[in-house]
Short mmCIF file of C-alpha atoms in Angstrom, two decimals:
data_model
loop_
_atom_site.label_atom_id
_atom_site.label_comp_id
_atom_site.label_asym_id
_atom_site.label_seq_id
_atom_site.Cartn_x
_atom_site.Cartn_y
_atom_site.Cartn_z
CA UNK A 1 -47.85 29.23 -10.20
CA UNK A 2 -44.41 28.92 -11.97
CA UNK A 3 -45.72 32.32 -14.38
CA UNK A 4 -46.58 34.16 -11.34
CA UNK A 5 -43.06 33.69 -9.77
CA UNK A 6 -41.43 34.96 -13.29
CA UNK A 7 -44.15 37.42 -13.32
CA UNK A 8 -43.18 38.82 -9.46
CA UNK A 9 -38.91 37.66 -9.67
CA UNK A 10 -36.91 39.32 -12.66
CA UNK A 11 -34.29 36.63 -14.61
CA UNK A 12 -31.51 37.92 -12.44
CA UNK A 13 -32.88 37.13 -8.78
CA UNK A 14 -34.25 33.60 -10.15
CA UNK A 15 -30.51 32.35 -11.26
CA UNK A 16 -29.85 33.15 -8.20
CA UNK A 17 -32.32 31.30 -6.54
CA UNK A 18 -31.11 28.53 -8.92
CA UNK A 19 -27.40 28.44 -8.26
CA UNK A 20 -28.36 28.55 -4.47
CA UNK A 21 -30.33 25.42 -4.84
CA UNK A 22 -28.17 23.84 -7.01
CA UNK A 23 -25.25 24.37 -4.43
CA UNK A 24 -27.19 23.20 -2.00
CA UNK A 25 -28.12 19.95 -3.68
CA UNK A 26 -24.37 19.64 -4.27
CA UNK A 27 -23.34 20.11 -0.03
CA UNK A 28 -25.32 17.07 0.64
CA UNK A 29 -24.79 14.99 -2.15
CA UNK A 30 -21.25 14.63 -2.16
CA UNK A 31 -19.30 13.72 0.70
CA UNK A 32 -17.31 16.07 3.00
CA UNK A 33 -13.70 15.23 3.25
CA UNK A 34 -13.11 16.51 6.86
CA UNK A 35 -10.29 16.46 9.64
CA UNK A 36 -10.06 15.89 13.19
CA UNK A 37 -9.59 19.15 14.91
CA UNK A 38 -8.57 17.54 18.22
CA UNK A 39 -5.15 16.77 19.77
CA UNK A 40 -6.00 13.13 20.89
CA UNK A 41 -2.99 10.59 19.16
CA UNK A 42 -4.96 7.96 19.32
CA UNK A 43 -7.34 9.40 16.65
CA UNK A 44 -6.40 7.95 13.58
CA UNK A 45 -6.29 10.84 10.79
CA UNK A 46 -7.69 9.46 7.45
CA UNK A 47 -10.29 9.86 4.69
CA UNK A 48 -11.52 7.36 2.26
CA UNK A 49 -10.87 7.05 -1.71
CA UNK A 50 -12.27 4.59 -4.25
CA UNK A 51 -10.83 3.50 -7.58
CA UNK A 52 -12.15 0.90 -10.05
CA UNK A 53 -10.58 -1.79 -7.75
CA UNK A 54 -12.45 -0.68 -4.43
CA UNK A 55 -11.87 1.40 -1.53
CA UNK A 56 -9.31 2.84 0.51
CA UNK A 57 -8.17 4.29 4.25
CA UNK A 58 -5.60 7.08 3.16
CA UNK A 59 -3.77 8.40 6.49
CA UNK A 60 -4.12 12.53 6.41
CA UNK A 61 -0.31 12.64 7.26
CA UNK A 62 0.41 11.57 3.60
CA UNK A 63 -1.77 12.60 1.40
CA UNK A 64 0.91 14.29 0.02
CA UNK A 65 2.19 11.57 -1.48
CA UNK A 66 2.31 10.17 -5.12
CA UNK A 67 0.72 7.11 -4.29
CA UNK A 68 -1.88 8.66 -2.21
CA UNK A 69 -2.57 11.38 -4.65
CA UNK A 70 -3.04 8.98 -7.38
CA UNK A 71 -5.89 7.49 -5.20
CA UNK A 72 -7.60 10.46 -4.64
CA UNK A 73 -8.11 11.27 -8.22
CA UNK A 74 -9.48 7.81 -8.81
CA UNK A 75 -6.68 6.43 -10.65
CA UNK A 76 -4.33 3.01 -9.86
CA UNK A 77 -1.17 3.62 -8.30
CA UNK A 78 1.18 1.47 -10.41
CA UNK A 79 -1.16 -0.37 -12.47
CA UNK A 80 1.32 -2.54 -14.71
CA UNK A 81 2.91 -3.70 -11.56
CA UNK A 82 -0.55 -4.79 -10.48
CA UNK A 83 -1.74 -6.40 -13.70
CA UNK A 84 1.92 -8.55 -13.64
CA UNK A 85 0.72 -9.78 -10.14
CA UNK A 86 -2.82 -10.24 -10.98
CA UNK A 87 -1.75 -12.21 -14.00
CA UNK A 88 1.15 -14.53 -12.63
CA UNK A 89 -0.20 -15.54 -9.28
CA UNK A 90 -2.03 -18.80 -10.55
CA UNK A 91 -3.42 -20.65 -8.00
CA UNK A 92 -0.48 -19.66 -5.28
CA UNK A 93 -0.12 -17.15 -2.61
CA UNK A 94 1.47 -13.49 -2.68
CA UNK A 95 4.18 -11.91 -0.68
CA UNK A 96 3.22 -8.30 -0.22
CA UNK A 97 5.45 -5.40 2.12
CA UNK A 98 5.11 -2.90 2.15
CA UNK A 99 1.35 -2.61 2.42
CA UNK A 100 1.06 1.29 3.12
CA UNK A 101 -2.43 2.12 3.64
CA UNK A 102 -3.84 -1.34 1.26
CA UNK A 103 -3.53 0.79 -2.64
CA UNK A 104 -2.33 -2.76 -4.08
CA UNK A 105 -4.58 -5.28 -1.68
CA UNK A 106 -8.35 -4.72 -3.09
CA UNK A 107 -6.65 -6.26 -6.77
CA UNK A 108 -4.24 -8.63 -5.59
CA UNK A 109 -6.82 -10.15 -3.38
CA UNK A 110 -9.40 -10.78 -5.66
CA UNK A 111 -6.87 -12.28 -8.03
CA UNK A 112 -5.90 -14.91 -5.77
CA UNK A 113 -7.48 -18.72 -6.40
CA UNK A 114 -10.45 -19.59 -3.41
CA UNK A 115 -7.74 -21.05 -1.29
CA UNK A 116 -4.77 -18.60 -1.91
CA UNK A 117 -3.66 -16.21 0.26
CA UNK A 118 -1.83 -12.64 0.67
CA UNK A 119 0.45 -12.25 3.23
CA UNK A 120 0.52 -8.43 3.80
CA UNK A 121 3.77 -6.80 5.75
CA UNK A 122 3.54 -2.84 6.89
CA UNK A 123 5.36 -1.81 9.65
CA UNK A 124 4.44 1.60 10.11
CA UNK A 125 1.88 1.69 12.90
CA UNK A 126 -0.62 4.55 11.25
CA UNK A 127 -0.42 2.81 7.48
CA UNK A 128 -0.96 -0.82 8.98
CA UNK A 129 -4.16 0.81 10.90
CA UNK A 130 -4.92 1.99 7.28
CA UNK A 131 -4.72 -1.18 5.36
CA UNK A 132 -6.37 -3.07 8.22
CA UNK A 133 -9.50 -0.44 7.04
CA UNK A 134 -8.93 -1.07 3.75
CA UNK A 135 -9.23 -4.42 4.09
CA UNK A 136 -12.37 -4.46 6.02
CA UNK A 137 -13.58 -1.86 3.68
CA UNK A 138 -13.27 -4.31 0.86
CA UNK A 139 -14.01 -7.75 2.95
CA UNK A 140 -10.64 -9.28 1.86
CA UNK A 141 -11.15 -12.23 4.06
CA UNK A 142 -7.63 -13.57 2.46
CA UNK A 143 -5.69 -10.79 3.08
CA UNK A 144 -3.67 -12.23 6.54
CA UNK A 145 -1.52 -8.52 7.37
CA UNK A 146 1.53 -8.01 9.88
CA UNK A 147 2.38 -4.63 11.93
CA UNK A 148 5.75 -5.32 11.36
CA UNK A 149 8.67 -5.19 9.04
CA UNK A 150 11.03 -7.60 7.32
CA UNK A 151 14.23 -9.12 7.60
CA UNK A 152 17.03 -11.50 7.63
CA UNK A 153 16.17 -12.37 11.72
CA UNK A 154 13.66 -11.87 13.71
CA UNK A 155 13.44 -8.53 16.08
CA UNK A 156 13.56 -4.62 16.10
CA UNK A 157 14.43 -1.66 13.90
CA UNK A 158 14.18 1.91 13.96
CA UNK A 159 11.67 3.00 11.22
CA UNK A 160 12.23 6.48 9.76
CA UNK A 161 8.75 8.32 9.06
CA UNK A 162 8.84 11.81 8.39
CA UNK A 163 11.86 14.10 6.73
CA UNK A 164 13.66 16.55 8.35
CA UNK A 165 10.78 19.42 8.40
CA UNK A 166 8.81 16.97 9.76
CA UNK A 167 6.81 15.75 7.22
CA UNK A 168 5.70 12.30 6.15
CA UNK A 169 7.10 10.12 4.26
CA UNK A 170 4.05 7.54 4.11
CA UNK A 171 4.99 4.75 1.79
CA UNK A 172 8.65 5.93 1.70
CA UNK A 173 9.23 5.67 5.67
CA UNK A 174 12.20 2.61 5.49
CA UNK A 175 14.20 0.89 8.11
CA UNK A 176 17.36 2.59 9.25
CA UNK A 177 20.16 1.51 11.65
CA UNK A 178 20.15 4.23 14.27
CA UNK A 179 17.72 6.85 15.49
CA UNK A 180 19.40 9.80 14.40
CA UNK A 181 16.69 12.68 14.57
CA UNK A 182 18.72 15.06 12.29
CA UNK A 183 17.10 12.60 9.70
CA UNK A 184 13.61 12.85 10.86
CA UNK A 185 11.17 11.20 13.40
CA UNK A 186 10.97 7.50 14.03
CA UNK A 187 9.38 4.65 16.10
CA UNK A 188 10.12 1.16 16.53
CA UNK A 189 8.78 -1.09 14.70
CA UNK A 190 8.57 -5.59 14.95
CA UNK A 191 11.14 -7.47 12.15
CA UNK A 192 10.01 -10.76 10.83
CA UNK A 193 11.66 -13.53 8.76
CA UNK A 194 9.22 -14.61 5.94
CA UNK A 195 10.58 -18.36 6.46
CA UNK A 196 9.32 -17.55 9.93
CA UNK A 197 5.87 -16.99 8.97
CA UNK A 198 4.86 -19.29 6.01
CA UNK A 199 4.79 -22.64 6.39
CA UNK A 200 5.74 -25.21 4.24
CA UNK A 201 2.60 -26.14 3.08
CA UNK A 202 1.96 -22.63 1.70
CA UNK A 203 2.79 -22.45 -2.19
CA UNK A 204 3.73 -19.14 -2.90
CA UNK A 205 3.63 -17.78 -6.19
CA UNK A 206 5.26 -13.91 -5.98
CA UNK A 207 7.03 -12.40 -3.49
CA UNK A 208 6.88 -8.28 -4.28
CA UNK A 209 8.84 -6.11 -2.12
CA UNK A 210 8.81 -2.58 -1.90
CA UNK A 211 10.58 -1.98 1.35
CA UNK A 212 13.10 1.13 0.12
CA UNK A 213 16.30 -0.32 0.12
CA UNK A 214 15.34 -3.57 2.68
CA UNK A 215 14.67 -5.68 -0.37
CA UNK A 216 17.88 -7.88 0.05
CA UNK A 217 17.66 -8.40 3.99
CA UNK A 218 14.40 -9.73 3.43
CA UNK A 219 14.69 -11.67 0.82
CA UNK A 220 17.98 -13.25 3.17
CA UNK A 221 15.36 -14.36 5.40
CA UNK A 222 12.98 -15.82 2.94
CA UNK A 223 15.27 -18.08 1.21
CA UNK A 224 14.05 -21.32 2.45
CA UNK A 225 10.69 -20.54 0.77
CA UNK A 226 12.19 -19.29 -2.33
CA UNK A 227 14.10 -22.57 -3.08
CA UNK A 228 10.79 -24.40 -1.98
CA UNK A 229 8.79 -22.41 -4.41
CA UNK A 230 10.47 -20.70 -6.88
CA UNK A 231 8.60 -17.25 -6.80
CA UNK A 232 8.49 -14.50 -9.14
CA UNK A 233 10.24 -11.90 -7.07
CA UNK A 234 9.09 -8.31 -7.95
CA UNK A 235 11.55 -5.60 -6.08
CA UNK A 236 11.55 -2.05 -6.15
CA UNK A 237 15.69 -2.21 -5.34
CA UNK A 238 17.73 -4.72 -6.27
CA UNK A 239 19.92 -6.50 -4.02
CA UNK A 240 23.67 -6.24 -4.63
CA UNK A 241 25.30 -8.47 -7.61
CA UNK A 242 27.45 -10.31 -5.18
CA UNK A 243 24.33 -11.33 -3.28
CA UNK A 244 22.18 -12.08 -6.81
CA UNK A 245 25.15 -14.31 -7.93
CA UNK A 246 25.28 -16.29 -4.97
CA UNK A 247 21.70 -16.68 -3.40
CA UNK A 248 19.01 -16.37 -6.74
CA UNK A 249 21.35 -16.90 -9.93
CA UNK A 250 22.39 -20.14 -8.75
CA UNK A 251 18.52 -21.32 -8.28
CA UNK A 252 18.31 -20.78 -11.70
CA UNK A 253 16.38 -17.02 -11.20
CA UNK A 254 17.02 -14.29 -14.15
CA UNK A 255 16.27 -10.89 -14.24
CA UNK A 256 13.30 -10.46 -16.52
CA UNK A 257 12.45 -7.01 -16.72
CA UNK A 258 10.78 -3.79 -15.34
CA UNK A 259 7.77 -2.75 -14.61
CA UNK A 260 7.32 1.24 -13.58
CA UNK A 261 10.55 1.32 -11.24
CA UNK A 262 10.55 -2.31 -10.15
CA UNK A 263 12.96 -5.10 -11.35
CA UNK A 264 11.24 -8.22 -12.32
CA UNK A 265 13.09 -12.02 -11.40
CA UNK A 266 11.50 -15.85 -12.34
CA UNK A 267 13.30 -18.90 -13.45
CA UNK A 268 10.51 -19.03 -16.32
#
């Protein structure tokens, strides 16, 4: 049978035949990355990504972004900030805002000793839906996650979430004081105090904050837990030395380091 056919179909028509098949096989083999072509809000907008660590929800209105570019390829966003978790957080739990869509929670969760924890912190209503998928994606039964934001009191902020041509900022949307729209769109999003959520019998072990320029107002409203435990504090801004000098130098905290673009303090 296979003579006959070369016999009756010159070279030419059976590539063709060939790459036909081929890009067939290839349609339903690998998976269609798709978008909903409704109006409907309430339709969350996302598509899924995998890296060595496990999956990922990544919200369409930032894939834009570094971080969420980095996950599509397959690659670890910020891996030697990950590894310093992974490696310090002993038997302890983490401190982790903001969350974005979960890129850090697959490894930082599976780190963690059987009875640790990660407390998870995004404010941003479409990454929080994100990381909540994430997190089922990966069955991170530790992982406890807030919708909300934090602070040095409890309440409400304005959240900033797209530039001034309107697009998204994803893990760069960041508290701001007023809801000027000559800045960009925002919502209003729930402020917690860290004290306010921990309880004293939680040991924590890091608190890592990447909250674009929040980093000292929440750390003001964490600092019963940070004298309790002495945490390795991993922030992508630093607060002001005035604030250092008087709240963590005096506890005996140092700056250690950096790792990628975040400042690294123990009192190891």
């Amino acid at each position: 049978m296979k003579e006959l056919i070369i016999r009756l179909f010159p070279n030419s028509m059976l590539q063709a035949i060939q790459d036909l098949l081929y890009r067939r096989k290839q349609l339903f083999s690998s998976p269609l990355i798709t978008k909903y072509p409704g109006d409907d809000a309430s339709v969350l907008q996302c598509c899924i990504a995998y890296n060595k660590y496990g999956g990922y929800c990544l919200p369409w209105s930032s894939v834009h972004r570094p971080a969420a570019q980095t996950i599509l390829s397959g690659e670890v966003w910020e891996p030697k900030t990950i590894e310093i978790i992974t490696k310090n957080c002993g038997t302890g739990d983490i401190i982790h805002a903001g969350t974005y869509f979960g890129d850090f929670l697959p490894a930082i969760s599976r780190a963690c000793s059987s009875h640790a924890k990660v407390w998870a912190f995004e404010p941003h209503p479409e990454n929080y839906r994100c990381s909540v998928i994430t997190i089922n994606i990966n069955r991170l039964d530790n992982v406890e996650i807030a919708n909300a934001g934090l602070g040095f009191q409890e309440g409400s902020m304005s959240m900033l979430i797209t530039d001034r041509i309107g697009r998204a900022l994803g893990g760069g949307s960041k508290l701001i004081k007023s809801d000027s729209q000559s800045q960009g769109q925002s919502v209003r999003v729930k402020v917690l105090r860290i004290d306010d959520v921990i309880s004293s019998d939680r040991n924590i072990s890091i608190i890592q904050l990447d909250v674009e320029g929040f980093e000292q107002q929440a750390l003001a409203g964490a600092m019963e837990t940070i004298r309790r435990c002495k945490p390795m504090l991993i922030l992508e801004s630093l607060p002001d030395e005035d604030w250092l000098s008087a709240n963590l130098f005096t506890l005996g905290y140092k700056v250690k380091g950096k790792v990628h673009i975040n400042s690294v303090l123990s009192v190891a």
